Tab-separated table of C-alpha atoms and ligand atoms in Angstrom:
chain	number	residue	atom	x	y	z
S	216	MET	CA	16.256	-10.500	0.776
S	217	TYR	CA	18.363	-13.297	2.026
S	218	ILE	CA	21.908	-13.833	2.922
S	219	GLU	CA	23.273	-16.565	0.524
S	220	ARG	CA	26.810	-16.936	1.760
S	221	LEU	CA	28.859	-15.545	4.785
S	222	GLU	CA	32.473	-15.689	5.035
S	223	LEU	CA	34.465	-14.871	8.262
S	224	LYS	CA	38.027	-14.233	8.773
S	225	ASP	CA	39.654	-13.786	12.179
S	226	TYR	CA	36.281	-12.810	13.680
S	227	ARG	CA	35.798	-13.466	17.335
S	228	ASN	CA	36.449	-17.215	17.933
S	229	TYR	CA	36.515	-17.956	14.016
S	230	ASP	CA	39.674	-18.255	12.117
S	231	SER	CA	38.302	-18.623	8.644
S	232	ILE	CA	34.971	-20.155	7.597
S	233	GLN	CA	32.498	-19.879	4.646
S	234	LEU	CA	28.837	-20.925	4.891
S	235	ASP	CA	26.173	-21.263	2.399
S	236	PHE	CA	22.708	-20.620	3.855
S	237	SER	CA	19.075	-21.659	3.223
S	238	SER	CA	16.771	-19.042	2.253
S	239	LYS	CA	14.321	-20.344	4.676
S	240	ILE	CA	15.315	-21.352	8.301
S	241	ASN	CA	18.844	-21.889	9.421
S	242	VAL	CA	19.647	-23.405	12.926
S	243	PHE	CA	22.966	-22.771	14.661
S	244	ILE	CA	23.061	-25.564	17.390
S	245	GLY	CA	25.829	-26.163	19.682
S	246	GLU	CA	26.926	-26.327	23.457
S	247	ASN	CA	27.519	-22.778	25.478
S	248	ALA	CA	30.487	-20.680	24.351
S	249	GLN	CA	31.164	-22.328	21.090
S	250	GLY	CA	30.376	-19.542	18.905
S	251	LYS	CA	26.543	-19.439	18.070
S	252	THR	CA	26.142	-16.016	19.157
S	253	ASN	CA	29.319	-14.854	17.440
S	254	LEU	CA	27.896	-16.116	14.124
S	255	MET	CA	24.554	-14.385	14.731
S	256	GLU	CA	26.335	-11.168	15.642
S	257	SER	CA	28.508	-11.217	12.617
S	258	LEU	CA	25.271	-11.408	10.615
S	259	TYR	CA	23.995	-8.424	12.520
S	260	VAL	CA	27.323	-6.608	11.942
S	261	LEU	CA	27.173	-7.307	8.304
S	262	SER	CA	23.977	-5.315	8.362
S	263	MET	CA	24.385	-2.457	10.779
S	264	ALA	CA	28.103	-2.140	10.784
S	265	LYS	CA	28.261	-2.327	14.438
S	266	SER	CA	27.625	-5.038	16.995
S	267	HIS	CA	24.551	-5.429	19.260
S	268	ARG	CA	26.636	-6.519	22.122
S	269	THR	CA	29.434	-4.209	22.188
S	270	ALA	CA	30.249	-0.674	21.103
S	271	ASN	CA	33.959	-1.642	20.830
S	272	ASP	CA	34.619	-2.963	17.371
S	273	LYS	CA	38.263	-4.103	18.711
S	274	GLU	CA	36.420	-6.976	20.505
S	275	LEU	CA	35.091	-8.336	17.421
S	276	ILE	CA	38.548	-9.174	16.033
S	277	ARG	CA	39.964	-12.514	16.953
S	278	TRP	CA	42.426	-12.311	19.689
S	279	ASP	CA	45.991	-11.954	18.311
S	280	ALA	CA	44.868	-11.120	14.978
S	281	ASP	CA	45.133	-7.432	13.561
S	282	TYR	CA	42.346	-7.517	11.120
S	283	GLY	CA	39.086	-9.055	11.138
S	284	LYS	CA	36.684	-9.665	7.957
S	285	ILE	CA	33.001	-10.297	7.415
S	286	LYS	CA	31.712	-10.884	3.864
S	287	GLY	CA	28.336	-11.699	2.756
S	288	ASP	CA	26.462	-12.242	-0.490
S	289	ILE	CA	23.048	-10.746	-0.069
S	290	GLN	CA	20.220	-12.017	-2.555
S	291	LYS	CA	18.009	-8.937	-3.335
S	292	LYS	CA	14.997	-8.574	-5.625
S	293	TYR	CA	17.176	-7.138	-8.392
S	294	GLY	CA	20.237	-9.612	-7.927
S	295	ARG	CA	23.250	-10.510	-5.835
S	296	LEU	CA	24.919	-7.879	-3.694
S	297	PRO	CA	28.222	-8.530	-2.148
S	298	LEU	CA	28.903	-6.685	1.358
S	299	GLU	CA	32.301	-6.606	3.133
S	300	LEU	CA	33.555	-5.044	6.228
S	301	ILE	CA	36.994	-5.018	7.295
S	302	LEU	CA	37.618	-4.425	11.116
S	303	SER	CA	41.106	-3.176	12.161
S	304	LYS	CA	42.263	-1.825	15.405
S	305	LYS	CA	42.262	1.745	13.548
S	306	GLY	CA	38.762	1.848	12.422
S	307	LYS	CA	36.558	-0.134	9.780
S	308	LYS	CA	36.079	-0.311	5.929
S	309	ALA	CA	32.662	-0.872	4.442
S	310	LYS	CA	32.357	-2.173	0.926
S	311	VAL	CA	29.091	-2.507	-1.253
S	312	ASN	CA	29.644	-4.338	-4.613
S	313	HIS	CA	33.427	-4.253	-3.869
S	314	LEU	CA	33.285	-0.411	-3.839
S	315	GLU	CA	34.696	1.242	-0.516
S	316	GLN	CA	31.913	3.635	1.049
S	317	THR	CA	33.120	6.905	2.132
S	318	LYS	CA	30.321	7.122	4.706
S	319	LEU	CA	29.021	4.272	6.861
S	320	SER	CA	25.530	5.667	6.363
S	321	TYR	CA	25.795	4.507	2.642
S	322	TYR	CA	26.429	1.076	3.711
S	323	ILE	CA	23.914	0.564	6.561
S	324	GLY	CA	20.530	-0.435	5.067
S	325	GLN	CA	21.755	-2.537	2.153
S	326	LEU	CA	20.887	-5.683	4.213
S	327	ASN	CA	17.989	-5.329	6.636
S	328	VAL	CA	17.935	-7.608	9.723
S	329	VAL	CA	15.530	-7.753	12.638
S	330	MET	CA	17.404	-9.157	15.721
S	331	PHE	CA	15.404	-10.803	18.576
S	332	ALA	CA	17.742	-11.690	21.557
S	333	PRO	CA	17.194	-12.394	25.157
S	334	GLU	CA	18.370	-8.742	25.940
S	335	ASP	CA	15.367	-7.462	23.842
S	336	LEU	CA	13.254	-8.077	26.957
S	337	TYR	CA	15.067	-5.110	28.469
S	338	LEU	CA	13.334	-3.180	25.511
S	339	VAL	CA	10.402	-3.049	27.746
S	340	LYS	CA	11.615	-3.075	31.103
S	341	GLY	CA	15.415	-1.664	30.858
S	342	SER	CA	16.494	1.781	30.884
S	343	PRO	CA	15.446	4.539	28.433
S	344	GLN	CA	18.806	4.323	26.864
S	345	VAL	CA	17.962	0.801	25.521
S	346	ARG	CA	14.691	2.066	24.114
S	347	ARG	CA	16.501	5.154	22.271
S	348	ARG	CA	19.220	2.681	20.901
S	349	PHE	CA	16.396	0.466	19.468
S	350	LEU	CA	14.711	3.440	17.874
S	351	ASP	CA	17.777	4.862	16.335
S	352	MET	CA	19.037	1.573	15.114
S	353	GLU	CA	15.697	0.566	13.477
S	354	ILE	CA	15.062	3.908	11.835
S	355	GLY	CA	18.492	4.174	10.732
S	356	GLN	CA	18.218	0.997	8.732
S	357	ILE	CA	15.424	2.264	6.719
S	358	SER	CA	16.355	5.807	6.604
S	359	PRO	CA	19.912	7.029	5.691
S	360	VAL	CA	18.763	10.524	6.187
S	361	TYR	CA	17.771	9.779	9.740
S	362	LEU	CA	21.332	8.313	10.380
S	363	HIS	CA	22.794	11.639	9.030
S	364	ASP	CA	20.504	13.882	11.188
S	365	LEU	CA	21.178	11.845	14.215
S	366	LEU	CA	24.892	12.157	13.754
S	367	HIS	CA	24.441	15.850	13.274
S	368	PHE	CA	22.434	16.095	16.213
S	369	GLN	CA	25.066	14.307	18.401
S	370	LYS	CA	27.915	16.626	17.078
S	371	VAL	CA	25.829	19.830	17.947
S	372	LEU	CA	24.722	18.531	21.410
S	373	LYS	CA	28.487	17.692	22.104
S	374	GLN	CA	29.589	21.252	21.049
S	375	ARG	CA	26.687	22.788	23.289
S	376	ASN	CA	27.717	20.668	26.251
S	377	HIS	CA	31.206	21.614	25.891
S	378	ILE	CA	30.521	25.256	26.302
S	379	LEU	CA	28.148	24.539	29.273
S	380	LYS	CA	30.968	22.704	30.801
S	381	GLN	CA	33.395	25.433	30.348
S	382	HIS	CA	30.929	27.808	32.148
S	383	GLN	CA	29.699	25.365	34.614
S	384	GLY	CA	28.864	26.848	38.160
S	385	LYS	CA	28.503	30.358	36.721
S	386	SER	CA	24.777	32.028	36.826
S	387	LEU	CA	24.792	33.633	33.577
S	388	LEU	CA	26.030	32.717	30.089
S	389	ASN	CA	26.921	35.511	27.644
S	390	ASP	CA	28.470	33.571	25.019
S	391	VAL	CA	27.747	34.308	21.378
S	392	MET	CA	28.635	30.943	20.313
S	393	PHE	CA	26.444	29.303	22.883
S	394	ASP	CA	23.461	31.213	21.176
S	395	VAL	CA	24.571	29.981	17.630
S	396	TYR	CA	24.936	26.416	19.040
S	397	THR	CA	21.583	26.514	20.773
S	398	GLU	CA	19.885	27.359	17.569
S	399	GLN	CA	21.476	24.648	15.580
S	400	TYR	CA	20.675	22.341	18.412
S	401	ILE	CA	17.151	23.215	18.133
S	402	ASP	CA	16.904	22.633	14.561
S	403	ALA	CA	18.853	19.464	14.781
S	404	ALA	CA	16.742	18.110	17.870
S	405	VAL	CA	13.458	18.691	16.095
S	406	LYS	CA	14.503	16.833	12.954
S	407	VAL	CA	15.263	13.889	14.960
S	408	ILE	CA	11.971	14.036	17.064
S	409	GLN	CA	9.819	14.489	14.065
S	410	LYS	CA	11.223	11.249	12.466
S	411	ARG	CA	11.039	9.363	15.728
S	412	PHE	CA	7.172	10.255	15.865
S	413	GLN	CA	6.764	9.161	12.276
S	414	PHE	CA	8.494	5.935	12.936
S	415	MET	CA	6.284	5.362	16.063
S	416	ASP	CA	3.184	5.736	14.106
S	417	LEU	CA	4.111	3.187	11.652
S	418	LEU	CA	5.182	0.940	14.489
S	419	GLN	CA	1.874	1.331	16.127
S	420	LYS	CA	0.103	0.446	12.952
S	421	TRP	CA	1.766	-2.804	12.647
S	422	ALA	CA	2.427	-3.931	16.199
S	423	GLU	CA	-1.182	-3.543	17.473
S	424	PRO	CA	-2.801	-6.183	15.167
S	425	ILE	CA	0.242	-8.663	16.042
S	426	HIS	CA	-0.132	-8.232	19.699
S	427	PHE	CA	-3.853	-8.604	19.575
S	428	GLY	CA	-3.284	-11.928	17.655
S	429	ILE	CA	-0.500	-13.239	19.954
S	430	SER	CA	-2.742	-12.366	23.056
S	431	ARG	CA	-5.632	-14.236	21.614
S	432	GLY	CA	-7.649	-10.978	21.061
S	433	LEU	CA	-7.387	-9.960	24.752
S	434	GLU	CA	-4.728	-7.207	24.580
S	435	LYS	CA	-4.671	-3.944	22.849
S	436	LEU	CA	-1.043	-2.652	22.482
S	437	THR	CA	-0.307	1.234	22.252
S	438	VAL	CA	3.184	2.459	21.524
S	439	SER	CA	4.138	5.989	21.978
S	440	TYR	CA	7.307	8.412	21.831
S	441	HIS	CA	7.438	10.524	24.951
S	442	THR	CA	9.316	13.420	24.754
S	443	ALA	CA	10.923	14.929	27.984
S	444	SER	CA	10.624	18.435	26.650
S	445	GLY	CA	6.586	17.819	26.267
S	446	ILE	CA	6.710	18.158	22.597
S	447	LYS	CA	3.571	16.537	20.975
S	448	ALA	CA	3.300	14.518	17.670
S	449	ASP	CA	0.719	16.724	16.284
S	450	TRP	CA	2.421	20.097	16.495
S	451	SER	CA	4.009	21.809	13.647
S	452	GLU	CA	7.693	22.064	13.056
S	453	ASN	CA	7.720	25.909	14.342
S	454	GLU	CA	5.623	24.976	17.427
S	455	MET	CA	8.005	22.239	18.503
S	456	LYS	CA	11.116	24.558	17.870
S	457	GLU	CA	9.472	27.514	19.906
S	458	HIS	CA	8.642	25.104	22.637
S	459	LEU	CA	12.138	23.577	22.918
S	460	GLU	CA	13.595	26.996	22.951
S	461	LYS	CA	11.183	28.085	25.796
S	462	ARG	CA	12.382	24.852	27.666
S	463	LEU	CA	15.885	25.388	27.162
S	464	PHE	CA	15.699	29.076	28.338
S	465	GLU	CA	13.824	28.019	31.469
S	466	SER	CA	16.392	25.259	32.201
S	467	GLN	CA	19.596	27.302	31.498
S	468	LYS	CA	20.288	27.596	35.295
S	469	ARG	CA	20.045	24.012	35.832
S	470	GLU	CA	22.121	23.225	32.717
S	471	LEU	CA	24.870	25.676	34.063
S	472	ASP	CA	24.816	23.952	37.367
S	473	ARG	CA	25.156	20.361	35.718
S	474	GLY	CA	27.249	21.403	32.663
S	475	VAL	CA	25.034	19.514	30.418
S	476	THR	CA	22.019	20.041	28.045
S	477	LEU	CA	18.974	18.653	29.892
S	478	THR	CA	16.175	18.781	27.229
S	479	GLY	CA	16.154	17.071	23.942
S	480	PRO	CA	15.884	13.714	22.137
S	481	HIS	CA	18.846	12.219	24.187
S	482	ARG	CA	16.482	12.467	27.039
S	483	ASP	CA	13.276	10.949	25.498
S	484	ASP	CA	11.651	7.671	25.970
S	485	LEU	CA	9.191	5.129	24.599
S	486	GLN	CA	6.057	3.965	26.370
S	487	PHE	CA	4.079	0.743	25.879
S	488	PHE	CA	0.584	0.206	27.124
S	489	VAL	CA	-1.489	-2.762	27.185
S	490	ASN	CA	-5.222	-2.147	27.536
S	491	ASN	CA	-4.170	1.394	28.743
S	492	TYR	CA	-1.883	0.416	31.448
S	493	ASP	CA	1.653	0.801	31.464
S	494	VAL	CA	3.515	-2.618	30.729
S	495	GLN	CA	6.850	-1.596	31.933
S	496	THR	CA	5.459	-0.980	35.414
S	497	PHE	CA	2.392	-3.273	35.625
S	498	GLY	CA	3.027	-5.688	32.915
S	499	SER	CA	3.673	-9.339	33.820
S	500	GLN	CA	6.883	-11.066	32.412
S	501	GLY	CA	4.696	-12.883	29.874
S	502	GLN	CA	3.217	-9.493	28.512
S	503	GLN	CA	6.493	-7.724	28.437
S	504	ARG	CA	7.680	-10.748	26.403
S	505	THR	CA	4.915	-10.649	24.196
S	506	THR	CA	5.236	-6.985	23.767
S	507	ALA	CA	8.676	-7.243	22.676
S	508	LEU	CA	7.827	-10.127	20.325
S	509	SER	CA	5.149	-7.928	18.692
S	510	LEU	CA	7.479	-4.911	18.269
S	511	LYS	CA	9.997	-7.330	16.612
S	512	LEU	CA	7.389	-8.819	14.310
S	513	ALA	CA	6.018	-5.360	13.370
S	514	GLU	CA	9.413	-4.228	12.602
S	515	ILE	CA	9.549	-7.060	9.900
S	516	GLU	CA	6.213	-5.707	8.168
S	517	LEU	CA	7.461	-2.162	8.643
S	518	ILE	CA	10.609	-2.860	6.721
S	519	LYS	CA	8.708	-4.960	4.079
S	520	GLN	CA	6.567	-1.872	3.352
S	521	GLU	CA	9.271	0.803	3.681
S	522	VAL	CA	11.992	-1.099	1.764
S	523	GLY	CA	9.905	-3.439	-0.369
S	524	GLU	CA	11.563	-6.616	0.739
S	525	ALA	CA	11.502	-8.848	3.724
S	526	PRO	CA	14.433	-8.185	6.220
S	527	VAL	CA	16.321	-11.224	7.548
S	528	LEU	CA	15.262	-12.331	10.904
S	529	LEU	CA	17.829	-13.263	13.680
S	530	LEU	CA	16.743	-14.994	16.549
S	531	ASP	CA	19.370	-15.447	19.170
S	532	ASP	CA	18.558	-17.845	22.043
S	533	VAL	CA	15.017	-16.801	22.211
S	534	LEU	CA	13.119	-19.452	20.236
S	535	SER	CA	13.178	-22.132	22.873
S	536	GLU	CA	12.187	-19.413	25.399
S	537	LEU	CA	8.802	-18.973	23.606
S	538	ASP	CA	5.954	-21.186	24.229
S	539	ASP	CA	4.638	-23.556	21.260
S	540	TYR	CA	1.790	-20.968	20.856
S	541	ARG	CA	4.210	-18.070	20.368
S	542	GLN	CA	6.640	-20.120	18.385
S	543	SER	CA	3.874	-20.982	15.890
S	544	HIS	CA	2.564	-17.497	15.657
S	545	LEU	CA	5.877	-16.316	14.960
S	546	LEU	CA	6.514	-18.981	12.328
S	547	ASN	CA	3.265	-17.986	10.772
S	548	THR	CA	4.032	-14.484	10.672
S	549	ILE	CA	7.210	-15.207	8.852
S	550	GLN	CA	5.311	-17.752	6.579
S	551	GLY	CA	8.491	-18.900	4.615
S	552	ASP	CA	9.232	-15.551	3.066
S	553	VAL	CA	11.500	-14.242	5.721
S	554	GLN	CA	15.030	-16.073	5.990
S	555	THR	CA	15.591	-16.940	9.692
S	556	PHE	CA	18.573	-17.841	11.722
S	557	VAL	CA	18.016	-19.468	14.994
S	558	THR	CA	20.618	-20.203	17.810
S	559	THR	CA	19.859	-23.129	20.352
S	560	THR	CA	21.655	-25.486	22.622
S	561	SER	CA	19.169	-28.237	22.040
S	562	VAL	CA	16.386	-29.106	19.424
S	563	ASP	CA	14.164	-30.007	22.296
S	564	GLY	CA	12.868	-26.479	22.673
S	565	LEU	CA	12.109	-26.295	18.960
S	566	ALA	CA	8.788	-26.912	17.402
S	567	HIS	CA	8.632	-30.056	15.050
S	568	GLU	CA	7.583	-27.445	12.269
S	569	THR	CA	10.722	-25.499	12.849
S	570	ILE	CA	13.075	-28.431	12.684
S	571	GLN	CA	11.383	-29.985	9.591
S	572	GLN	CA	12.008	-26.764	7.538
S	573	ALA	CA	15.470	-25.940	8.935
S	574	GLN	CA	19.121	-26.235	7.610
S	575	MET	CA	21.083	-27.407	10.666
S	576	PHE	CA	24.651	-26.185	11.380
S	577	HIS	CA	26.584	-27.688	14.296
S	578	VAL	CA	28.912	-25.178	16.096
S	579	GLU	CA	31.855	-26.449	18.042
S	580	GLN	CA	34.764	-24.329	19.029
S	581	GLY	CA	34.775	-21.978	16.274
S	582	ALA	CA	34.150	-24.722	13.618
S	583	VAL	CA	30.786	-25.278	11.785
S	584	VAL	CA	29.624	-28.669	10.393
S	585	ILE	CA	26.375	-28.904	8.251
S	586	LYS	CA	24.008	-31.595	8.994
S	587	GLN	CA	21.584	-32.272	6.231
A	887	ATP	N1	37.701	-11.587	20.054
A	887	ATP	C1	37.445	-12.966	20.383
A	887	ATP	N2	38.533	-13.805	19.936
A	887	ATP	C2	38.496	-15.003	20.150
A	887	ATP	N3	37.444	-15.706	20.869
A	887	ATP	C3	36.570	-14.873	21.242
A	887	ATP	C4	36.488	-13.544	21.063
A	887	ATP	N4	35.307	-12.998	21.500
A	887	ATP	C5	34.842	-14.285	22.078
A	887	ATP	N5	35.458	-15.299	22.023
A	887	ATP	C6	35.171	-16.400	22.348
A	887	ATP	O1	33.736	-16.824	21.853
A	887	ATP	C7	33.134	-17.956	22.772
A	887	ATP	C8	31.831	-17.418	23.057
A	887	ATP	O2	31.078	-17.673	21.786
A	887	ATP	P1	29.521	-17.217	21.794
A	887	ATP	O3	29.228	-15.917	22.490
A	887	ATP	O4	29.096	-17.230	20.376
A	887	ATP	O5	28.910	-18.539	22.570
A	887	ATP	P2	27.597	-19.220	22.293
A	887	ATP	O6	28.003	-20.554	21.482
A	887	ATP	O7	26.465	-18.439	21.819
A	887	ATP	O8	27.176	-19.875	23.672
A	887	ATP	P3	25.899	-19.495	24.609
A	887	ATP	O9	24.818	-20.550	24.354
A	887	ATP	O10	26.677	-19.618	25.954
A	887	ATP	O11	25.578	-18.080	24.314
A	887	ATP	C9	34.005	-17.991	23.996
A	887	ATP	O12	34.614	-19.047	24.084
A	887	ATP	C10	34.982	-16.706	24.102
A	887	ATP	O13	36.061	-16.810	24.599
């Protein structure tokens, strides 16, 4: 799939623009703070209905405007698909093929993107929250069922936490509603955990050979989902539920002290090993970078397989950070069948190959000029 056309109205520092893209490589070039990342972000929002930079949608609307709009025409295997998001201070509306969707989960996944930005280095060395967010966003775009299960889990977690807060500091909890929520919580948590395990299996399958290639055959990458509760991937659903129930029972005293649920998917993490050592703790900057790149490239393959079409690749400020070898590895992987967007302040950091194939867009203070 590829983005044929983008229209922005009162989005970040853009008043009103319309851009037609190449189905191959598109480069947004310009000085700092001109609006390159804003453009990239708008493509991400068009896909995921939320930004990768902020949880606050209001920041996306141009200052002094009441509404912001992102519209895109997506070319898919079976034809053109118009997508539209209207952002307002009260909330957002999402349209697929001009029809407003009652749930955002029906919208997400129509356009698949893989974003690689400087903050993705934090995927390896940052907090567990960053890695859980990566998991949820990536699984969510290939599985609307996962998004639904995740939202349900978050709702039940909130309700369970609410009761714990009400009884905080007490030693015993004899609340029938608490037992009901705990049961619902276990069901919802196990659904999320199982899907995350399945996704990590797929990610492993694709990331290992990619990493092996980028490291010139020197490094074997292993990725795994680590549950704080101790649940293992090969357990049956019942075993997982029984184990979680036991762990929740054991930690009830501590949960009452703290007033929050201490065991579950919201406490889990991802682990990355290179030749069996933990990259997060022992990996060099270069290895962490290669790991993050391998994961992103693996996502492209994974989406191709699961969705049946290549996603769009968004490279925000990272291409010039990669040496020529990694750049050409990346370009070989996408091999012309993945529409790619690149932002950069100068063509100097870009390999000759990239520039040759690219459509250049010059970005200056919220205006975009196309150079042939
Ligand atoms: N809601 C908004 N309304 C108007 N302008 C905004 C809004 N949000 C951000 N901006 C402006 O957008 C500009 C930043 O654009 P952007 O983050 O895309 O920079 P960039 O071109 O990617 O630069 P860099 O290379 O430094 O990352 C800033 O001038 C900022 O003030």
